[in-house]
Amino acid sequence: RHWPGTVTVTVVERRAVAALTVDASHWLVLDATGRVLETRTSRPTDLAVLAGVGVTAAPGESVAATLPGLALAGYITADLRPWFIEILTNPDGSLDAALQNSIRVSFGSQAHLSDKIIGLATVLTRVDLTDLEYIDLQVPNSPVLTRRTSKA
């Protein structure tokens, strides 16, 4: 508030961070706080996709159950986004992700997500991805990799 009689209003537009899967043809676009910004009938290709929440809401409403997945989505860099198919929030609050090439990732808790994303980026850029099936990032500085075994 400024004198004499002037009021300053600052408007900050909400930014889409992720999309929540409702069903095969319905998606909710969410900001970082879980507020629904809009609904779509096609999968947004420019946003991280959240799954496993099992709720729906109208634009303007908040979906608190999405907060763990949104925390992870907020750390996904533009160069990593194409790798992500979906982020899954498990019933215990832990986070998993499905990546391209049928790679599954376990992030575990929300603790140290920035370090876990750095670990993921390191694995995806510096490790031979041939037959890579699973990346465990629950301990950020010690990722554990599991490869598919060939059936002979």
Short mmCIF file of C-alpha atoms in Angstrom, two decimals:
data_model
loop_
_atom_site.label_atom_id
_atom_site.label_comp_id
_atom_site.label_asym_id
_atom_site.label_seq_id
_atom_site.Cartn_x
_atom_site.Cartn_y
_atom_site.Cartn_z
CA ARG A 1 0.00 0.00 0.00
CA HIS A 2 1.26 3.38 -0.91
CA TRP A 3 0.11 6.80 0.20
CA PRO A 4 -1.92 8.74 -0.74
CA GLY A 5 -4.67 6.25 -1.52
CA THR A 6 -2.77 3.98 -3.94
CA VAL A 7 -2.98 0.20 -3.79
CA THR A 8 -0.55 -1.96 -5.78
CA VAL A 9 -1.74 -5.40 -6.86
CA THR A 10 0.72 -7.93 -8.24
CA VAL A 11 -0.69 -10.85 -10.21
CA VAL A 12 1.42 -13.97 -10.68
CA GLU A 13 0.14 -16.48 -13.20
CA ARG A 14 0.13 -20.09 -12.07
CA ARG A 15 2.43 -22.33 -14.10
CA ALA A 16 1.52 -25.86 -15.15
CA VAL A 17 3.90 -28.43 -13.66
CA ALA A 18 2.24 -31.80 -14.28
CA ALA A 19 -0.81 -33.57 -15.60
CA LEU A 20 -2.83 -36.06 -13.58
CA THR A 21 -4.26 -39.11 -15.35
CA VAL A 22 -7.99 -39.38 -14.69
CA ASP A 23 -8.64 -42.02 -17.36
CA ALA A 24 -7.46 -42.77 -20.90
CA SER A 25 -9.11 -39.65 -22.28
CA HIS A 26 -9.09 -37.17 -19.38
CA TRP A 27 -6.18 -35.28 -17.84
CA LEU A 28 -6.02 -32.60 -15.17
CA VAL A 29 -3.30 -29.96 -15.58
CA LEU A 30 -1.88 -28.99 -12.16
CA ASP A 31 0.35 -26.27 -10.76
CA ALA A 32 3.04 -26.93 -8.13
CA THR A 33 0.50 -26.66 -5.28
CA GLY A 34 -1.85 -29.29 -6.72
CA ARG A 35 -4.43 -26.80 -7.97
CA VAL A 36 -6.24 -27.88 -11.14
CA LEU A 37 -5.65 -25.28 -13.85
CA GLU A 38 -7.60 -26.97 -16.64
CA THR A 39 -8.84 -30.30 -17.98
CA ARG A 40 -7.73 -31.81 -21.26
CA THR A 41 -8.92 -34.67 -23.42
CA SER A 42 -5.46 -35.53 -24.71
CA ARG A 43 -2.23 -36.28 -22.87
CA PRO A 44 -0.10 -33.14 -22.46
CA THR A 45 3.26 -33.88 -24.06
CA ASP A 46 5.08 -31.01 -22.37
CA LEU A 47 4.31 -31.97 -18.76
CA ALA A 48 5.25 -34.74 -16.36
CA VAL A 49 2.35 -37.17 -15.92
CA LEU A 50 1.22 -38.30 -12.46
CA ALA A 51 -0.49 -41.66 -11.93
CA GLY A 52 -1.69 -43.74 -9.02
CA VAL A 53 -3.62 -40.97 -7.30
CA GLY A 54 -7.11 -42.11 -8.32
CA VAL A 55 -8.99 -38.85 -7.83
CA THR A 56 -10.58 -36.22 -10.01
CA ALA A 57 -11.30 -32.53 -9.46
CA ALA A 58 -12.61 -29.50 -11.28
CA PRO A 59 -10.55 -26.47 -12.34
CA GLY A 60 -9.82 -24.32 -9.30
CA GLU A 61 -9.90 -27.25 -6.86
CA SER A 62 -6.78 -28.69 -5.24
CA VAL A 63 -5.70 -32.34 -5.23
CA ALA A 64 -3.56 -32.81 -2.12
CA ALA A 65 -2.80 -36.45 -2.97
CA THR A 66 -0.67 -35.24 -5.88
CA LEU A 67 1.82 -33.31 -3.73
CA PRO A 68 4.51 -36.04 -3.53
CA GLY A 69 4.48 -36.53 -7.31
CA LEU A 70 4.44 -32.77 -7.89
CA ALA A 71 7.50 -32.42 -5.67
CA LEU A 72 9.37 -34.79 -7.98
CA ALA A 73 7.95 -33.20 -11.15
CA GLY A 74 9.30 -29.85 -10.00
CA TYR A 75 12.85 -31.20 -10.15
CA ILE A 76 12.61 -32.76 -13.61
CA THR A 77 14.74 -30.73 -16.00
CA ALA A 78 13.80 -30.04 -19.61
CA ASP A 79 16.41 -32.51 -20.88
CA LEU A 80 15.08 -35.30 -18.62
CA ARG A 81 11.35 -34.68 -19.28
CA PRO A 82 11.24 -36.73 -22.54
CA TRP A 83 12.45 -39.78 -20.60
CA PHE A 84 9.48 -39.74 -18.20
CA ILE A 85 6.31 -41.63 -19.10
CA GLU A 86 4.71 -41.24 -15.68
CA ILE A 87 5.37 -40.62 -12.01
CA LEU A 88 3.65 -42.96 -9.58
CA THR A 89 2.87 -42.09 -5.96
CA ASN A 90 2.65 -45.33 -3.99
CA PRO A 91 0.20 -45.78 -1.07
CA ASP A 92 3.07 -45.27 1.42
CA GLY A 93 4.00 -41.94 -0.25
CA SER A 94 7.13 -43.26 -1.93
CA LEU A 95 7.74 -42.35 -5.56
CA ASP A 96 8.44 -44.46 -8.62
CA ALA A 97 8.62 -43.56 -12.28
CA ALA A 98 8.26 -45.29 -15.62
CA LEU A 99 10.77 -44.11 -18.20
CA GLN A 100 11.27 -44.68 -21.90
CA ASN A 101 12.77 -48.04 -22.92
CA SER A 102 10.72 -49.79 -20.17
CA ILE A 103 13.06 -48.53 -17.44
CA ARG A 104 11.55 -48.32 -13.95
CA VAL A 105 12.94 -45.99 -11.30
CA SER A 106 12.47 -46.06 -7.54
CA PHE A 107 13.00 -42.67 -5.89
CA GLY A 108 11.75 -43.79 -2.50
CA SER A 109 10.80 -40.93 -0.18
CA GLN A 110 10.70 -37.25 -1.10
CA ALA A 111 13.97 -36.66 0.76
CA HIS A 112 16.88 -35.41 -1.37
CA LEU A 113 14.91 -35.32 -4.64
CA SER A 114 17.34 -32.87 -6.23
CA ASP A 115 20.23 -35.27 -5.56
CA LYS A 116 18.18 -38.19 -6.87
CA ILE A 117 17.45 -36.34 -10.12
CA ILE A 118 21.17 -35.61 -10.51
CA GLY A 119 21.83 -39.33 -9.96
CA LEU A 120 19.23 -40.23 -12.58
CA ALA A 121 20.70 -37.79 -15.10
CA THR A 122 24.15 -39.25 -14.48
CA VAL A 123 22.94 -42.81 -15.04
CA LEU A 124 21.03 -41.92 -18.21
CA THR A 125 23.95 -40.04 -19.74
CA ARG A 126 26.96 -42.07 -18.58
CA VAL A 127 25.85 -45.68 -18.28
CA ASP A 128 25.26 -48.23 -21.03
CA LEU A 129 21.47 -48.45 -21.09
CA THR A 130 21.38 -51.77 -22.93
CA ASP A 131 18.95 -54.09 -21.12
CA LEU A 132 18.61 -51.64 -18.22
CA GLU A 133 15.40 -52.49 -16.37
CA TYR A 134 15.48 -50.80 -12.97
CA ILE A 135 17.25 -47.89 -11.27
CA ASP A 136 17.05 -47.62 -7.49
CA LEU A 137 17.81 -44.05 -6.36
CA GLN A 138 16.65 -44.36 -2.76
CA VAL A 139 20.25 -43.66 -1.73
CA PRO A 140 21.06 -40.71 -4.03
CA ASN A 141 24.83 -41.12 -4.20
CA SER A 142 24.70 -44.88 -4.73
CA PRO A 143 22.26 -45.79 -7.51
CA VAL A 144 21.63 -49.50 -7.95
CA LEU A 145 21.05 -50.75 -11.50
CA THR A 146 19.33 -53.96 -12.51
CA ARG A 147 19.52 -55.30 -16.04
CA ARG A 148 17.14 -57.64 -17.80
CA THR A 149 18.45 -61.15 -17.94
CA SER A 150 18.17 -62.98 -21.22
CA LYS A 151 16.15 -66.16 -21.10
CA ALA A 152 18.20 -68.92 -22.62
#
